[in-house]
Short mmCIF file of C-alpha atoms in Angstrom, two decimals:
data_model
loop_
_atom_site.label_atom_id
_atom_site.label_comp_id
_atom_site.label_asym_id
_atom_site.label_seq_id
_atom_site.Cartn_x
_atom_site.Cartn_y
_atom_site.Cartn_z
CA GLY A 844 7.20 19.57 -3.90
CA GLN A 845 7.30 20.45 -7.59
CA GLN A 846 4.03 20.20 -9.46
CA LEU A 847 3.00 20.20 -13.07
CA ASN A 848 -0.45 21.48 -13.97
CA GLN A 849 -1.69 19.65 -17.03
CA SER A 850 -4.84 20.75 -18.84
CA PRO A 851 -7.38 19.91 -19.87
CA GLN A 852 -7.99 16.88 -17.65
CA SER A 853 -10.11 15.30 -20.36
CA MET A 854 -11.47 16.06 -23.77
CA PHE A 855 -13.56 14.50 -26.44
CA ILE A 856 -12.40 14.40 -30.02
CA GLN A 857 -14.10 13.88 -33.31
CA GLU A 858 -12.06 12.37 -36.10
CA GLY A 859 -10.29 15.07 -38.05
CA GLU A 860 -10.24 17.66 -35.26
CA ASP A 861 -7.06 19.28 -33.99
CA VAL A 862 -6.26 18.81 -30.31
CA SER A 863 -4.21 20.98 -27.94
CA MET A 864 -3.05 20.39 -24.39
CA ASN A 865 -0.46 22.00 -22.16
CA CYS A 866 1.55 21.72 -18.99
CA THR A 867 2.59 24.59 -16.76
CA SER A 868 4.68 25.02 -13.64
CA SER A 869 5.84 27.80 -11.38
CA SER A 870 9.41 26.44 -11.63
CA ILE A 871 11.97 26.19 -14.41
CA PHE A 872 12.46 22.90 -16.21
CA ASN A 873 15.42 21.61 -18.23
CA THR A 874 13.58 18.92 -20.15
CA TRP A 875 10.00 18.39 -21.26
CA LEU A 876 8.69 15.03 -22.41
CA TRP A 877 5.31 13.95 -23.73
CA TYR A 878 4.03 10.40 -23.28
CA LYS A 879 0.94 8.50 -24.37
CA GLN A 880 -0.56 5.63 -22.39
CA ASP A 881 -2.98 3.11 -23.85
CA PRO A 882 -5.23 1.07 -21.52
CA GLY A 883 -3.33 -1.68 -19.73
CA GLU A 884 0.04 -0.52 -21.01
CA GLY A 885 2.92 1.61 -19.81
CA PRO A 886 3.48 5.15 -21.10
CA VAL A 887 5.27 5.44 -24.43
CA LEU A 888 7.51 8.40 -25.24
CA LEU A 889 6.16 10.60 -28.04
CA ILE A 890 8.38 13.68 -28.06
CA ALA A 891 11.36 14.92 -26.04
CA LEU A 892 12.32 18.61 -25.79
CA TYR A 893 15.64 19.83 -24.41
CA LYS A 894 15.90 23.53 -25.24
CA ALA A 895 13.73 26.57 -24.51
CA GLY A 896 11.75 27.54 -27.62
CA GLU A 897 12.33 24.16 -29.26
CA LEU A 898 9.53 22.99 -31.55
CA THR A 899 9.56 19.30 -32.46
CA SER A 900 7.22 17.17 -34.56
CA ASN A 901 6.54 13.46 -34.66
CA GLY A 902 4.10 12.80 -37.49
CA ARG A 903 0.84 14.60 -36.65
CA LEU A 904 2.13 15.53 -33.20
CA THR A 905 3.94 18.78 -32.48
CA ALA A 906 5.30 19.85 -29.11
CA GLN A 907 6.99 23.02 -27.94
CA PHE A 908 9.27 23.84 -25.02
CA GLY A 909 8.01 27.17 -23.70
CA ILE A 910 10.38 30.12 -23.93
CA THR A 911 10.05 30.79 -20.17
CA ARG A 912 11.03 27.12 -19.51
CA LYS A 913 7.95 26.83 -17.30
CA ASP A 914 5.56 25.31 -19.80
CA SER A 915 5.12 23.00 -22.76
CA PHE A 916 2.43 22.38 -25.34
CA LEU A 917 1.34 19.38 -27.38
CA ASN A 918 -0.78 19.61 -30.50
CA ILE A 919 -2.30 16.74 -32.44
CA SER A 920 -3.49 17.58 -35.92
CA ALA A 921 -6.30 15.80 -37.79
CA SER A 922 -7.02 13.34 -34.96
CA ILE A 923 -7.81 9.72 -35.70
CA PRO A 924 -9.50 7.09 -33.46
CA SER A 925 -6.19 5.56 -32.37
CA ASP A 926 -5.21 8.89 -30.78
CA VAL A 927 -7.54 7.99 -27.90
CA GLY A 928 -5.64 7.43 -24.65
CA ILE A 929 -4.05 9.35 -21.80
CA TYR A 930 -1.33 11.88 -22.58
CA PHE A 931 1.18 12.80 -19.90
CA CYS A 932 3.63 15.63 -19.80
CA ALA A 933 6.79 15.15 -17.78
CA GLY A 934 9.45 17.64 -16.87
CA GLN A 935 12.87 17.56 -15.32
CA PRO A 936 13.23 20.47 -12.91
CA TYR A 937 16.33 22.57 -12.71
CA TYR A 938 17.76 22.88 -9.22
CA GLY A 939 20.41 25.56 -9.55
CA GLY A 940 23.04 23.49 -11.31
CA SER A 941 21.75 20.01 -10.53
CA GLN A 942 18.95 18.10 -12.18
CA GLY A 943 16.06 16.37 -10.51
CA ASN A 944 14.03 13.33 -11.38
CA LEU A 945 11.19 13.54 -13.85
CA ILE A 946 7.91 14.91 -12.54
CA PHE A 947 4.70 13.87 -14.29
CA GLY A 948 1.51 15.76 -14.88
CA LYS A 949 -1.78 14.05 -14.02
CA GLY A 950 -2.66 13.41 -17.63
CA THR A 951 -5.12 14.46 -20.30
CA LYS A 952 -7.60 11.77 -21.24
CA LEU A 953 -8.65 11.81 -24.89
CA SER A 954 -11.90 10.08 -25.72
CA VAL A 955 -14.04 9.82 -28.84
CA LYS A 956 -17.13 12.02 -28.99
CA PRO A 957 -20.28 9.92 -28.57
CA ASN B 309 15.31 -6.41 -27.61
CA ALA B 310 12.70 -7.01 -24.92
CA GLY B 311 13.02 -3.49 -23.46
CA VAL B 312 11.75 -3.29 -19.88
CA THR B 313 10.15 -6.47 -18.55
CA GLN B 314 8.00 -6.48 -15.43
CA THR B 315 6.67 -9.51 -13.60
CA PRO B 316 4.10 -10.41 -12.48
CA LYS B 317 1.44 -8.55 -14.51
CA PHE B 318 -1.22 -9.04 -11.83
CA GLN B 319 -0.99 -9.84 -8.12
CA VAL B 320 -3.40 -10.01 -5.20
CA LEU B 321 -1.91 -9.85 -1.71
CA LYS B 322 -3.34 -10.06 1.75
CA THR B 323 -2.59 -7.25 4.19
CA GLY B 324 0.73 -7.90 5.88
CA GLN B 325 2.17 -10.15 3.18
CA SER B 326 5.44 -9.27 1.48
CA MET B 327 6.42 -9.66 -2.13
CA THR B 328 8.91 -8.55 -4.75
CA LEU B 329 8.01 -6.94 -8.05
CA GLN B 330 10.60 -7.78 -10.66
CA CYS B 331 11.99 -5.41 -13.29
CA ALA B 332 14.65 -6.18 -15.88
CA GLN B 333 15.96 -4.22 -18.85
CA ASP B 334 18.26 -5.32 -21.66
CA MET B 335 19.21 -1.89 -23.03
CA ASN B 336 22.25 -1.34 -20.78
CA HIS B 337 20.54 1.66 -19.21
CA GLU B 338 22.20 3.10 -16.12
CA TYR B 339 19.11 4.84 -14.75
CA MET B 340 16.12 2.84 -13.47
CA SER B 341 13.11 3.88 -11.45
CA TRP B 342 9.83 2.69 -9.98
CA TYR B 343 6.57 4.65 -10.20
CA ARG B 344 3.10 4.02 -8.90
CA GLN B 345 0.05 5.17 -10.79
CA ASP B 346 -3.20 5.90 -8.98
CA PRO B 347 -6.41 7.36 -10.46
CA GLY B 348 -6.20 11.14 -10.63
CA MET B 349 -2.67 11.18 -9.20
CA GLY B 350 -0.55 10.64 -12.26
CA LEU B 351 2.78 8.84 -11.85
CA ARG B 352 4.65 9.21 -8.57
CA LEU B 353 8.28 8.22 -8.09
CA ILE B 354 8.91 5.57 -5.41
CA HIS B 355 12.66 4.83 -5.71
CA TYR B 356 15.31 5.25 -8.35
CA SER B 357 18.84 4.14 -9.16
CA VAL B 358 21.53 5.92 -11.19
CA GLY B 359 23.65 2.77 -11.49
CA ALA B 360 24.46 -0.61 -9.97
CA GLY B 361 24.90 -0.32 -6.20
CA ILE B 362 23.29 3.14 -5.99
CA THR B 363 19.67 3.74 -5.00
CA ASP B 364 17.74 6.69 -3.61
CA GLN B 365 14.25 7.60 -2.49
CA GLY B 366 11.66 9.31 -4.60
CA GLU B 367 8.45 11.07 -3.64
CA VAL B 368 6.61 8.14 -2.00
CA PRO B 369 9.21 5.62 -0.68
CA ASN B 370 7.54 4.50 2.56
CA GLY B 371 6.73 0.79 2.67
CA TYR B 372 9.04 -0.09 -0.23
CA ASN B 373 12.64 -1.23 -0.53
CA VAL B 374 14.89 -1.51 -3.57
CA SER B 375 18.34 -2.78 -4.42
CA ARG B 376 20.45 -2.67 -7.59
CA SER B 377 23.03 -5.42 -7.66
CA THR B 378 23.27 -5.50 -11.47
CA THR B 379 22.72 -2.99 -14.26
CA GLU B 380 19.87 -5.09 -15.65
CA ASP B 381 17.68 -5.70 -12.58
CA PHE B 382 15.88 -3.38 -10.20
CA PRO B 383 13.41 -5.26 -7.96
CA LEU B 384 10.89 -3.47 -5.74
CA ARG B 385 10.05 -5.09 -2.41
CA LEU B 386 6.86 -4.51 -0.46
CA LEU B 387 7.74 -5.21 3.15
CA SER B 388 4.27 -5.57 4.68
CA ALA B 389 1.50 -4.91 2.16
CA ALA B 390 -1.25 -2.44 3.04
CA PRO B 391 -4.48 -1.63 1.15
CA SER B 392 -3.04 1.84 0.43
CA GLN B 393 -0.45 0.12 -1.76
CA THR B 394 -3.13 -1.07 -4.17
CA SER B 395 -1.96 0.52 -7.39
CA VAL B 396 -0.39 -0.03 -10.78
CA TYR B 397 3.40 -0.13 -10.57
CA PHE B 398 5.65 0.82 -13.46
CA CYS B 399 9.35 0.30 -13.84
CA ALA B 400 11.25 2.60 -16.22
CA SER B 401 14.81 2.90 -17.48
CA SER B 402 16.90 5.34 -19.48
CA PHE B 403 20.50 6.19 -20.34
CA GLY B 404 20.35 9.00 -17.78
CA GLN B 405 18.00 11.26 -15.87
CA THR B 406 17.87 13.76 -18.72
CA TYR B 407 16.64 11.28 -21.33
CA GLY B 408 13.20 9.90 -22.07
CA TYR B 409 12.32 6.84 -20.05
CA THR B 410 11.25 3.47 -21.44
CA PHE B 411 8.45 2.00 -19.35
CA GLY B 412 7.48 -1.58 -18.68
CA SER B 413 3.87 -2.67 -19.12
CA GLY B 414 3.12 -2.52 -15.39
CA THR B 415 2.15 -4.70 -12.44
CA ARG B 416 -1.40 -4.37 -11.20
CA LEU B 417 -1.35 -4.98 -7.45
CA THR B 418 -4.39 -5.35 -5.22
CA VAL B 419 -4.01 -5.60 -1.44
CA VAL B 420 -7.05 -6.96 0.38
#
């Protein structure tokens, strides 16, 4: 089936650093979403993207819908301790006129540098 | 608004037992779905519903049943629990498949 490759799998951040992560696929997607999950909680929607090339911000977070429709990027500027968690990308694949269910990447785990 | 409410939060089952995980939403969302989350596997779709009376299978439906008699409720039934069903289960809802989903806080299920 469809797969999303999310990278990196994990990363360590120091307060104030900028963070980047991305999701790629071999297939075209109609929608890209970025979620954050805190321990013991469900994922919470951060940013939704609906058009190729779209660049959307939510505070210190910025996400882009890749122009090829096969990838998306999330940047976090000036990270703070509460940014720690697992970030998931999710995409809705395009099936030649019909739309499929959301597919999730395996997540990027952000931790604080020891 | 409560959003998406899942019960119970934790459950331990013996192999072969059955149970129902409850999910309710108060946002009048047409679309509801169930996911399971396993370490290193991300979120995988079990079943989904695009409206009352309509359900369909997702990526990993075996061993689970669903029904959607009302817009608000979408219960997930485990027919005969197996250790492989040990997981965290999330219910989600949205206005449609193209919109961002609202997730519940999850049910942590252990099958022994």
